[in-house]
Amino acid sequence: MSRSLTRSNLHHRKALQKLPLGVSSNFRYWGADKTIYVDHARGCRLWDLDGNEYIDYRMGYGPGILGYADTRVDEAARAGIEVGGVFALSTEREYDVARRISKMVPAAELVRFSNSGTEAVMAALRLAKAHTGKDSHIIVEGGYHGVFDAVLWYTDMEGWDPALGDPPVEADSDGVPRMMRKLAYFTPLNDANYLEDLLKQSHHSIGAFLIEPIMGNCCSITATREYVQAARQLCEKYDVIMIVDEVKTGFRVARGGVQELMGVRADLCTFAKAVANGYPISVVAGREDIMRQVGDGVVHGGTYTCHSVALAAAEKTLEILDETDALETISAYGTALQRGISGILDARGIPHSFVGHPSMGGLFFREEPPQNYRDWLDSDYSFYDAMAAELHERGVLCEPDSREPWFICEAHARDDSLERTLSAFENAVDTTIEELDYRGPHEHAAST
Ligand code: PLP
């Protein structure tokens, strides 16, 4: 079975003439003959230039919380067009949306809007550093927080020799000034002792602890409630601002985000993806005393901030998420999907586990899910990688990189997508077993 990507491939060659890698975000490039170009998308389905139809579990890396082209949100966005765009002035609606966010997320005492997750996290770090007067920050190993220099560092697990101490940290991009490295400290998730030692040693220079408790760019590896709460106390003890990055989890895993799930209140928190069902808007929010520094020493702004279309879409999306059972529907679908997948894998004796939240679950081919990115090293990803390619052939679009969770939207629950996904999954697993001559995790690991 082989899907045709003829038109996508042809377009890729053309696009290369004007766009580096032929795309507008590095992560959208999947290789010369695998890069997909979208024709259109509706609900949970997406069609490429060749007419291939997919049930999408990427949902743009999370923004599609209700589904593509949701009529309720698009109608609001159309009304937003009538408002006129951006004015270098504010509109009344900003207050209404901010009030809704404060209602849903108690930590969001005050709110500022931006356009992207990157901008929101940048603003949060700046506010934290302004507040504490300390220039450095802590990032959790494996965490991703956007494309700006202060956070564009990755822990090189593949190049790590545990005998030599902590894993090496490398710049995630050429052009990131090496001198910025000094500003970032790293800590493994779910190890409160490590965090405490780090703070004991270096708290004089650390102004912020940046954490995404369900690591949406690292297979949804999840912090324990105990760890998050211990981290909360350590931040207080050492005068460090706790920033919970909810760019992926916000308005998705619960109305009050991961903070509600884990019973923790951030000093500052950031939101983006689910805020407006895909229209570009993001949020930095938090404690009043910290947020009031905006305008009192801290700069925050941007020409396109609060475009009337995105803001109107945000107002409608948040209203739906807050006032209907959309999130319960999403979670129930995710749970049913995981149950179905487990049934298929169990029947074939394939050990596996899920982490994260059913609305953004990570699938591991091992019994015990990793506790942090160091643990992740022990997993075998060849089965996932081969299976993902088979799923694409069968019209199920999951991320080819196993580090990205499966995103569910409300529209998944509205048609026969569960049945179709599970049937494609069963097929893809059987083909992968055959292709890899898979004889169980140990035999397979030994032969790879
Ligand atoms: N923070 C987290 C947790 C993210 O997952 C992302 C993007 O995936 C970002 C920040 C950056 O957001 P954006 O891509 O909108 O700049």
CSV table of C-alpha atoms and ligand atoms in Angstrom, one decimal:
chain,number,residue,atom,x,y,z
A,1,MET,CA,0.0,0.0,0.0
A,2,SER,CA,1.4,3.3,-0.9
A,3,ARG,CA,-0.1,6.7,-0.8
A,4,SER,CA,0.8,9.1,-3.7
A,5,LEU,CA,2.5,12.3,-2.7
A,6,THR,CA,3.2,13.2,-6.3
A,7,ARG,CA,1.7,16.7,-6.0
A,8,SER,CA,3.2,17.4,-2.6
A,9,ASN,CA,6.6,16.3,-3.9
A,10,LEU,CA,6.3,18.5,-7.0
A,11,HIS,CA,5.2,21.4,-5.0
A,12,HIS,CA,8.1,20.8,-2.6
A,13,ARG,CA,10.6,21.2,-5.4
A,14,LYS,CA,9.0,24.4,-6.5
A,15,ALA,CA,8.8,25.8,-2.9
A,16,LEU,CA,12.5,25.1,-2.4
A,17,GLN,CA,13.2,27.9,-4.9
A,18,LYS,CA,11.7,30.5,-2.7
A,19,LEU,CA,11.5,29.1,0.9
A,20,PRO,CA,14.4,27.5,2.8
A,21,LEU,CA,13.5,23.8,3.1
A,22,GLY,CA,10.4,24.6,1.1
A,23,VAL,CA,8.4,25.4,4.3
A,24,SER,CA,7.8,28.2,6.8
A,25,SER,CA,8.8,26.4,10.0
A,26,ASN,CA,11.6,23.9,10.2
A,27,PHE,CA,9.4,21.3,11.9
A,28,ARG,CA,7.1,21.1,8.8
A,29,TYR,CA,9.9,19.7,6.7
A,30,TRP,CA,9.7,15.9,6.8
A,31,GLY,CA,12.3,15.1,4.0
A,32,ALA,CA,12.4,15.6,0.3
A,33,ASP,CA,9.8,13.0,-0.6
A,34,LYS,CA,7.7,13.1,2.6
A,35,THR,CA,6.9,16.7,3.1
A,36,ILE,CA,3.1,17.1,3.0
A,37,TYR,CA,1.4,20.2,1.7
A,38,VAL,CA,-2.2,20.8,2.9
A,39,ASP,CA,-5.1,21.5,0.6
A,40,HIS,CA,-7.6,22.1,3.4
A,41,ALA,CA,-8.8,20.8,6.7
A,42,ARG,CA,-12.2,20.4,8.5
A,43,GLY,CA,-12.9,19.1,12.0
A,44,CYS,CA,-10.3,16.4,12.7
A,45,ARG,CA,-9.6,15.7,9.0
A,46,LEU,CA,-7.0,17.1,6.7
A,47,TRP,CA,-6.6,16.7,3.0
A,48,ASP,CA,-3.2,17.1,1.2
A,49,LEU,CA,-2.6,18.3,-2.3
A,50,ASP,CA,-2.8,14.7,-3.6
A,51,GLY,CA,-6.3,14.3,-2.1
A,52,ASN,CA,-5.1,11.9,0.6
A,53,GLU,CA,-7.4,12.2,3.6
A,54,TYR,CA,-6.0,11.9,7.1
A,55,ILE,CA,-7.5,11.8,10.6
A,56,ASP,CA,-5.2,14.3,12.2
A,57,TYR,CA,-3.6,13.7,15.6
A,58,ARG,CA,-1.2,16.6,15.3
A,59,MET,CA,-3.8,19.4,15.2
A,60,GLY,CA,-1.1,21.9,14.4
A,61,TYR,CA,0.8,20.8,17.5
A,62,GLY,CA,-2.2,21.5,19.6
A,63,PRO,CA,-4.0,24.7,18.6
A,64,GLY,CA,-6.9,22.9,17.1
A,65,ILE,CA,-8.8,22.2,20.3
A,66,LEU,CA,-12.2,22.2,18.8
A,67,GLY,CA,-11.3,21.2,15.3
A,68,TYR,CA,-10.2,22.8,12.1
A,69,ALA,CA,-12.6,25.5,10.7
A,70,ASP,CA,-14.9,25.3,13.6
A,71,THR,CA,-18.0,27.2,12.5
A,72,ARG,CA,-18.7,28.8,15.9
A,73,VAL,CA,-15.2,30.2,16.2
A,74,ASP,CA,-14.9,31.1,12.5
A,75,GLU,CA,-18.2,33.0,12.7
A,76,ALA,CA,-16.8,35.0,15.7
A,77,ALA,CA,-13.6,35.6,13.7
A,78,ARG,CA,-15.6,37.0,10.8
A,79,ALA,CA,-17.2,39.4,13.2
A,80,GLY,CA,-13.7,40.2,14.4
A,81,ILE,CA,-12.8,41.2,10.8
A,82,GLU,CA,-15.6,43.8,10.9
A,83,VAL,CA,-13.9,45.4,13.9
A,84,GLY,CA,-11.0,46.4,11.7
A,85,GLY,CA,-7.7,44.7,12.5
A,86,VAL,CA,-5.0,46.4,14.6
A,87,PHE,CA,-5.1,50.0,15.6
A,88,ALA,CA,-2.1,50.8,17.8
A,89,LEU,CA,-4.9,51.3,20.3
A,90,SER,CA,-6.9,48.9,22.5
A,91,THR,CA,-10.4,47.6,22.3
A,92,GLU,CA,-13.0,46.7,24.9
A,93,ARG,CA,-12.9,43.0,24.1
A,94,GLU,CA,-9.3,42.7,25.6
A,95,TYR,CA,-10.8,43.2,29.1
A,96,ASP,CA,-13.6,40.6,28.5
A,97,VAL,CA,-11.1,37.9,27.3
A,98,ALA,CA,-8.7,38.7,30.2
A,99,ARG,CA,-11.6,38.4,32.7
A,100,ARG,CA,-12.5,35.0,31.3
A,101,ILE,CA,-8.9,33.8,31.5
A,102,SER,CA,-8.7,35.0,35.2
A,103,LYS,CA,-11.9,33.1,35.9
A,104,MET,CA,-10.6,29.9,34.4
A,105,VAL,CA,-7.0,30.1,35.8
A,106,PRO,CA,-6.9,31.6,39.3
A,107,ALA,CA,-3.1,32.3,39.0
A,108,ALA,CA,-3.9,34.6,36.1
A,109,GLU,CA,-4.6,37.7,38.2
A,110,LEU,CA,-3.5,40.0,35.4
A,111,VAL,CA,-3.2,39.2,31.7
A,112,ARG,CA,-1.2,40.5,28.8
A,113,PHE,CA,-1.7,39.2,25.2
A,114,SER,CA,0.9,38.5,22.6
A,115,ASN,CA,0.9,36.6,19.3
A,116,SER,CA,2.8,33.4,19.8
A,117,GLY,CA,4.0,31.1,22.6
A,118,THR,CA,7.6,32.3,22.0
A,119,GLU,CA,6.6,35.9,22.7
A,120,ALA,CA,4.6,34.9,25.8
A,121,VAL,CA,7.5,32.9,27.4
A,122,MET,CA,9.9,35.7,26.5
A,123,ALA,CA,7.7,38.2,28.3
A,124,ALA,CA,7.4,35.8,31.3
A,125,LEU,CA,11.1,35.4,31.7
A,126,ARG,CA,11.7,39.1,31.4
A,127,LEU,CA,9.1,39.8,34.1
A,128,ALA,CA,10.6,37.2,36.4
A,129,LYS,CA,14.1,38.6,36.0
A,130,ALA,CA,12.8,42.2,36.5
A,131,HIS,CA,11.0,41.1,39.6
A,132,THR,CA,13.9,39.2,41.2
A,133,GLY,CA,16.8,41.2,39.8
A,134,LYS,CA,18.4,37.9,38.9
A,135,ASP,CA,19.5,37.2,35.3
A,136,SER,CA,19.5,33.4,35.0
A,137,HIS,CA,16.8,30.8,34.7
A,138,ILE,CA,16.3,27.1,35.0
A,139,ILE,CA,14.9,24.9,32.2
A,140,VAL,CA,13.8,21.3,32.7
A,141,GLU,CA,15.8,18.9,30.5
A,142,GLY,CA,13.9,18.0,27.4
A,143,GLY,CA,11.7,21.2,27.7
A,144,TYR,CA,10.9,23.3,24.7
A,145,HIS,CA,9.7,26.8,25.1
A,146,GLY,CA,10.0,28.5,21.7
A,147,VAL,CA,12.5,29.9,19.3
A,148,PHE,CA,14.3,32.6,21.2
A,149,ASP,CA,17.9,32.6,22.4
A,150,ALA,CA,17.4,32.2,26.1
A,151,VAL,CA,15.6,28.9,25.8
A,152,LEU,CA,17.1,27.5,22.5
A,153,TRP,CA,19.2,24.9,24.3
A,154,TYR,CA,18.8,21.2,24.2
A,155,THR,CA,20.1,18.5,26.4
A,156,ASP,CA,22.0,16.1,24.2
A,157,MET,CA,20.8,12.8,25.5
A,158,GLU,CA,22.1,10.7,22.6
A,159,GLY,CA,25.6,12.1,23.3
A,160,TRP,CA,25.4,11.6,27.0
A,161,ASP,CA,27.7,9.3,28.9
A,162,PRO,CA,26.2,9.1,32.5
A,163,ALA,CA,29.7,8.2,33.8
A,164,LEU,CA,30.8,11.7,33.0
A,165,GLY,CA,28.1,13.5,35.0
A,166,ASP,CA,25.2,15.6,33.7
A,167,PRO,CA,24.2,15.4,30.1
A,168,PRO,CA,25.8,18.0,27.8
A,169,VAL,CA,23.8,21.0,26.8
A,170,GLU,CA,24.0,22.3,23.2
A,171,ALA,CA,22.6,25.3,21.4
A,172,ASP,CA,19.6,24.3,19.4
A,173,SER,CA,20.5,26.6,16.6
A,174,ASP,CA,23.5,28.2,15.0
A,175,GLY,CA,23.5,31.8,15.8
A,176,VAL,CA,22.5,31.5,19.4
A,177,PRO,CA,25.2,33.5,21.2
A,178,ARG,CA,27.4,31.1,23.3
A,179,MET,CA,27.5,33.7,26.1
A,180,MET,CA,23.8,33.1,26.6
A,181,ARG,CA,24.6,29.6,27.8
A,182,LYS,CA,25.7,31.0,31.1
A,183,LEU,CA,22.2,32.2,31.8
A,184,ALA,CA,20.5,28.8,31.6
A,185,TYR,CA,20.7,26.0,34.2
A,186,PHE,CA,19.2,22.6,33.6
A,187,THR,CA,17.4,20.1,35.9
A,188,PRO,CA,15.9,16.7,35.3
A,189,LEU,CA,12.1,16.5,35.8
A,190,ASN,CA,10.8,14.7,38.9
A,191,ASP,CA,14.0,15.1,40.9
A,192,ALA,CA,13.4,17.6,43.7
A,193,ASN,CA,16.7,16.9,45.3
A,194,TYR,CA,18.6,17.8,42.2
A,195,LEU,CA,16.6,21.0,41.9
A,196,GLU,CA,17.2,21.9,45.6
A,197,ASP,CA,20.9,21.3,45.2
A,198,LEU,CA,21.0,23.5,42.2
A,199,LEU,CA,19.1,26.3,44.0
A,200,LYS,CA,21.2,26.0,47.1
A,201,GLN,CA,24.3,26.5,44.9
A,202,SER,CA,23.1,29.1,42.4
A,203,HIS,CA,20.0,30.9,43.7
A,204,HIS,CA,21.8,34.2,43.8
A,205,SER,CA,21.7,34.4,40.1
A,206,ILE,CA,18.5,32.4,39.3
A,207,GLY,CA,15.4,34.5,38.7
A,208,ALA,CA,13.0,32.0,37.1
A,209,PHE,CA,12.2,28.3,37.1
A,210,LEU,CA,10.5,27.4,33.8
A,211,ILE,CA,8.5,24.2,33.8
A,212,GLU,CA,6.0,22.5,31.5
A,213,PRO,CA,4.6,19.9,33.9
A,214,ILE,CA,3.3,17.8,31.0
A,215,MET,CA,6.1,18.0,28.6
A,216,GLY,CA,4.3,18.6,25.3
A,217,ASN,CA,7.5,18.4,23.2
A,218,CYS,CA,8.9,15.4,25.1
A,219,CYS,CA,6.3,12.7,24.7
A,220,SER,CA,4.2,14.2,27.4
A,221,ILE,CA,6.5,13.0,30.1
A,222,THR,CA,4.7,14.2,33.2
A,223,ALA,CA,5.7,15.6,36.5
A,224,THR,CA,4.3,14.1,39.6
A,225,ARG,CA,2.1,16.4,41.7
A,226,GLU,CA,4.5,15.9,44.5
A,227,TYR,CA,7.4,17.2,42.4
A,228,VAL,CA,5.5,20.2,41.1
A,229,GLN,CA,4.5,21.1,44.6
A,230,ALA,CA,8.0,20.6,46.0
A,231,ALA,CA,9.3,22.8,43.2
A,232,ARG,CA,6.7,25.4,44.1
A,233,GLN,CA,8.0,25.5,47.7
A,234,LEU,CA,11.6,25.6,46.6
A,235,CYS,CA,10.9,28.6,44.4
A,236,GLU,CA,9.4,30.4,47.3
A,237,LYS,CA,12.3,29.5,49.6
A,238,TYR,CA,14.9,30.7,47.1
A,239,ASP,CA,13.1,33.8,45.7
A,240,VAL,CA,12.7,32.3,42.3
A,241,ILE,CA,9.7,33.0,40.1
A,242,MET,CA,7.9,29.8,39.0
A,243,ILE,CA,6.7,30.1,35.4
A,244,VAL,CA,4.4,27.3,34.3
A,245,ASP,CA,4.5,27.1,30.5
A,246,GLU,CA,1.0,26.1,29.5
A,247,VAL,CA,1.4,26.9,25.9
A,248,LYS,CA,0.3,23.4,25.1
A,249,THR,CA,-1.5,22.3,28.2
A,250,GLY,CA,-3.5,25.5,28.8
A,251,PHE,CA,-7.3,25.3,28.2
A,252,ARG,CA,-6.7,21.7,27.1
A,253,VAL,CA,-6.0,19.4,30.0
A,254,ALA,CA,-8.5,21.2,32.2
A,255,ARG,CA,-10.3,24.5,32.2
A,256,GLY,CA,-7.6,25.8,34.6
A,257,GLY,CA,-4.8,24.0,32.7
A,258,VAL,CA,-2.1,21.8,34.2
A,259,GLN,CA,-2.1,24.0,37.3
A,260,GLU,CA,-5.6,22.8,38.1
A,261,LEU,CA,-4.7,19.2,37.5
A,262,MET,CA,-1.7,19.4,39.8
A,263,GLY,CA,-3.1,21.7,42.4
A,264,VAL,CA,-0.3,24.3,41.9
A,265,ARG,CA,-0.4,28.1,41.4
A,266,ALA,CA,2.3,29.6,39.3
A,267,ASP,CA,3.7,33.0,39.8
A,268,LEU,CA,3.5,33.5,36.0
A,269,CYS,CA,2.0,31.3,33.4
A,270,THR,CA,1.9,31.3,29.6
A,271,PHE,CA,-0.8,30.1,27.1
A,272,ALA,CA,-1.1,30.0,23.4
A,273,LYS,CA,-2.2,27.0,21.4
A,274,ALA,CA,-5.7,26.3,22.5
A,275,VAL,CA,-6.6,29.9,23.3
A,276,ALA,CA,-8.3,30.7,20.0
A,277,ASN,CA,-8.6,27.3,18.2
A,278,GLY,CA,-5.6,28.2,15.9
A,279,TYR,CA,-5.9,31.9,15.5
A,280,PRO,CA,-2.6,33.5,16.6
A,281,ILE,CA,-2.8,34.9,20.1
A,282,SER,CA,-1.0,34.1,23.3
A,283,VAL,CA,-1.1,35.1,26.9
A,284,VAL,CA,1.3,35.9,29.7
A,285,ALA,CA,-0.5,36.1,33.0
A,286,GLY,CA,0.2,35.9,36.7
A,287,ARG,CA,0.6,37.5,40.1
A,288,GLU,CA,-0.6,41.1,40.2
A,289,ASP,CA,2.6,42.5,41.8
A,290,ILE,CA,4.7,40.9,39.1
A,291,MET,CA,2.5,41.8,36.2
A,292,ARG,CA,2.1,45.4,37.3
A,293,GLN,CA,5.8,45.8,36.4
A,294,VAL,CA,4.6,46.0,32.8
A,295,GLY,CA,4.5,49.8,32.3
A,296,ASP,CA,6.5,50.3,35.4
A,297,GLY,CA,9.9,49.4,34.1
A,298,VAL,CA,9.2,46.3,32.0
A,299,VAL,CA,8.5,46.7,28.3
A,300,HIS,CA,5.8,44.6,26.7
A,301,GLY,CA,4.0,45.2,23.4
A,302,GLY,CA,3.9,44.4,19.7
A,303,THR,CA,2.3,45.9,16.6
A,304,TYR,CA,0.0,42.8,16.0
A,305,THR,CA,-0.9,42.2,19.6
A,306,CYS,CA,-4.6,41.6,20.0
A,307,HIS,CA,-5.6,41.7,16.3
A,308,SER,CA,-9.4,41.9,16.3
A,309,VAL,CA,-9.8,38.6,14.4
A,310,ALA,CA,-7.6,36.6,16.8
A,311,LEU,CA,-9.2,38.2,19.9
A,312,ALA,CA,-12.7,37.5,18.7
A,313,ALA,CA,-11.7,33.9,18.1
A,314,ALA,CA,-10.2,33.7,21.5
A,315,GLU,CA,-13.3,35.1,23.1
A,316,LYS,CA,-15.5,32.4,21.5
A,317,THR,CA,-13.1,29.5,21.9
A,318,LEU,CA,-12.7,30.2,25.6
A,319,GLU,CA,-16.4,30.6,26.1
A,320,ILE,CA,-17.0,27.2,24.5
A,321,LEU,CA,-14.2,25.5,26.5
A,322,ASP,CA,-15.4,27.1,29.8
A,323,GLU,CA,-19.2,26.7,29.3
A,324,THR,CA,-19.7,23.4,27.4
A,325,ASP,CA,-18.4,19.9,28.0
A,326,ALA,CA,-15.9,20.1,25.1
A,327,LEU,CA,-13.0,19.3,27.3
A,328,GLU,CA,-14.7,16.3,28.8
A,329,THR,CA,-15.6,15.1,25.3
A,330,ILE,CA,-12.0,15.4,24.2
A,331,SER,CA,-10.7,13.6,27.3
A,332,ALA,CA,-13.2,10.8,26.9
A,333,TYR,CA,-12.2,10.3,23.2
A,334,GLY,CA,-8.5,10.3,24.2
A,335,THR,CA,-9.2,7.7,26.9
A,336,ALA,CA,-11.2,5.5,24.4
A,337,LEU,CA,-8.4,5.8,21.9
A,338,GLN,CA,-5.8,4.8,24.4
A,339,ARG,CA,-7.9,1.9,25.5
A,340,GLY,CA,-8.4,0.7,21.9
A,341,ILE,CA,-4.6,1.0,21.2
A,342,SER,CA,-3.8,-0.9,24.4
A,343,GLY,CA,-6.2,-3.7,23.4
A,344,ILE,CA,-4.4,-4.0,20.0
A,345,LEU,CA,-0.9,-4.0,21.5
A,346,ASP,CA,-1.8,-6.3,24.4
A,347,ALA,CA,-3.2,-8.8,22.0
A,348,ARG,CA,0.2,-8.9,20.3
A,349,GLY,CA,2.2,-9.0,23.6
A,350,ILE,CA,3.7,-5.6,22.9
A,351,PRO,CA,4.6,-3.8,26.2
A,352,HIS,CA,3.6,-0.1,26.2
A,353,SER,CA,2.4,2.7,28.4
A,354,PHE,CA,0.8,6.1,28.0
A,355,VAL,CA,1.7,9.3,29.7
A,356,GLY,CA,0.4,12.9,29.9
A,357,HIS,CA,-3.3,13.5,29.6
A,358,PRO,CA,-5.7,11.7,27.3
A,359,SER,CA,-6.1,15.0,25.3
A,360,MET,CA,-2.3,15.0,24.6
A,361,GLY,CA,-1.0,11.5,25.4
A,362,GLY,CA,2.4,10.1,24.7
A,363,LEU,CA,2.8,6.5,23.7
A,364,PHE,CA,5.8,4.5,24.9
A,365,PHE,CA,6.8,1.0,23.9
A,366,ARG,CA,7.8,0.0,27.4
A,367,GLU,CA,5.9,-0.9,30.5
A,368,GLU,CA,7.1,1.9,32.7
A,369,PRO,CA,6.9,5.3,31.2
A,370,PRO,CA,10.0,7.5,31.6
A,371,GLN,CA,10.0,9.9,34.6
A,372,ASN,CA,12.2,12.4,32.8
A,373,TYR,CA,14.2,12.9,29.7
A,374,ARG,CA,17.2,11.0,31.1
A,375,ASP,CA,14.9,8.0,31.4
A,376,TRP,CA,13.7,8.4,27.9
A,377,LEU,CA,17.1,7.3,26.6
A,378,ASP,CA,16.3,3.7,27.5
A,379,SER,CA,13.3,3.5,25.2
A,380,ASP,CA,13.4,1.9,21.8
A,381,TYR,CA,11.8,4.2,19.3
A,382,SER,CA,12.4,2.2,16.1
A,383,PHE,CA,9.0,0.5,16.5
A,384,TYR,CA,7.2,3.8,16.9
A,385,ASP,CA,9.0,5.4,14.0
A,386,ALA,CA,8.2,2.6,11.6
A,387,MET,CA,4.6,2.4,12.8
A,388,ALA,CA,4.1,6.1,12.4
A,389,ALA,CA,5.1,5.9,8.7
A,390,GLU,CA,2.6,3.0,8.3
A,391,LEU,CA,-0.1,5.1,9.9
A,392,HIS,CA,0.5,7.9,7.5
A,393,GLU,CA,0.0,5.5,4.7
A,394,ARG,CA,-3.3,4.5,6.2
A,395,GLY,CA,-4.7,8.0,6.7
A,396,VAL,CA,-3.8,8.5,10.3
A,397,LEU,CA,-1.6,11.5,10.8
A,398,CYS,CA,0.5,11.3,14.0
A,399,GLU,CA,3.8,13.0,14.5
A,400,PRO,CA,6.7,11.1,12.9
A,401,ASP,CA,8.8,12.1,15.9
A,402,SER,CA,7.8,10.1,18.9
A,403,ARG,CA,8.6,13.0,21.1
A,404,GLU,CA,5.3,14.7,20.1
A,405,PRO,CA,2.1,13.6,21.8
A,406,TRP,CA,-1.2,12.8,20.0
A,407,PHE,CA,-3.5,15.8,20.2
A,408,ILE,CA,-7.2,15.3,20.4
A,409,CYS,CA,-9.8,17.9,19.4
A,410,GLU,CA,-13.6,18.0,20.0
A,411,ALA,CA,-14.3,17.1,16.4
A,412,HIS,CA,-12.6,13.7,16.8
A,413,ALA,CA,-15.6,12.6,18.8
A,414,ARG,CA,-18.1,13.6,16.2
A,415,ASP,CA,-17.7,11.0,13.5
A,416,ASP,CA,-16.3,7.5,12.9
A,417,SER,CA,-12.7,8.6,13.5
A,418,LEU,CA,-12.1,6.3,16.5
A,419,GLU,CA,-13.1,3.2,14.6
A,420,ARG,CA,-11.1,4.2,11.6
A,421,THR,CA,-8.1,5.1,13.6
A,422,LEU,CA,-8.1,1.8,15.5
A,423,SER,CA,-8.5,-0.3,12.4
A,424,ALA,CA,-5.6,1.6,10.7
A,425,PHE,CA,-3.6,1.2,13.9
A,426,GLU,CA,-4.1,-2.5,14.0
A,427,ASN,CA,-3.0,-2.8,10.4
A,428,ALA,CA,0.0,-0.5,10.9
A,429,VAL,CA,1.1,-2.5,13.9
A,430,ASP,CA,0.9,-5.8,12.1
A,431,THR,CA,2.8,-4.5,9.1
A,432,THR,CA,5.5,-3.0,11.4
A,433,ILE,CA,5.9,-6.3,13.3
A,434,GLU,CA,6.5,-8.0,9.9
A,435,GLU,CA,8.7,-5.3,8.5
A,436,LEU,CA,11.0,-5.2,11.6
A,437,ASP,CA,10.7,-8.9,12.3
A,438,TYR,CA,9.7,-7.8,15.8
A,439,ARG,CA,9.8,-10.6,18.3
A,440,GLY,CA,9.3,-8.7,21.5
A,441,PRO,CA,11.1,-5.7,23.1
A,442,HIS,CA,14.2,-7.6,24.2
A,443,GLU,CA,14.9,-9.6,21.1
A,444,HIS,CA,14.2,-6.5,19.0
A,445,ALA,CA,16.5,-4.3,21.1
A,446,ALA,CA,19.3,-6.9,20.7
A,447,SER,CA,18.9,-7.0,17.0
A,448,THR,CA,18.9,-3.2,16.4
B,1,PLP,N1,6.2,26.7,24.9
B,1,PLP,C1,5.8,25.5,24.7
B,1,PLP,C2,5.5,24.5,25.9
B,1,PLP,C3,5.6,25.0,23.4
B,1,PLP,O1,5.1,23.8,23.2
B,1,PLP,C4,5.8,25.9,22.3
B,1,PLP,C5,5.6,25.5,21.0
B,1,PLP,O2,5.4,24.4,20.6
B,1,PLP,C6,6.2,27.2,22.6
B,1,PLP,C7,6.4,27.6,23.9
B,1,PLP,C8,6.5,28.2,21.5
B,1,PLP,O3,5.3,28.5,21.0
B,1,PLP,P1,5.2,29.2,19.5
B,1,PLP,O4,5.6,28.1,18.5
B,1,PLP,O5,3.8,29.6,19.3
B,1,PLP,O6,6.2,30.3,19.4
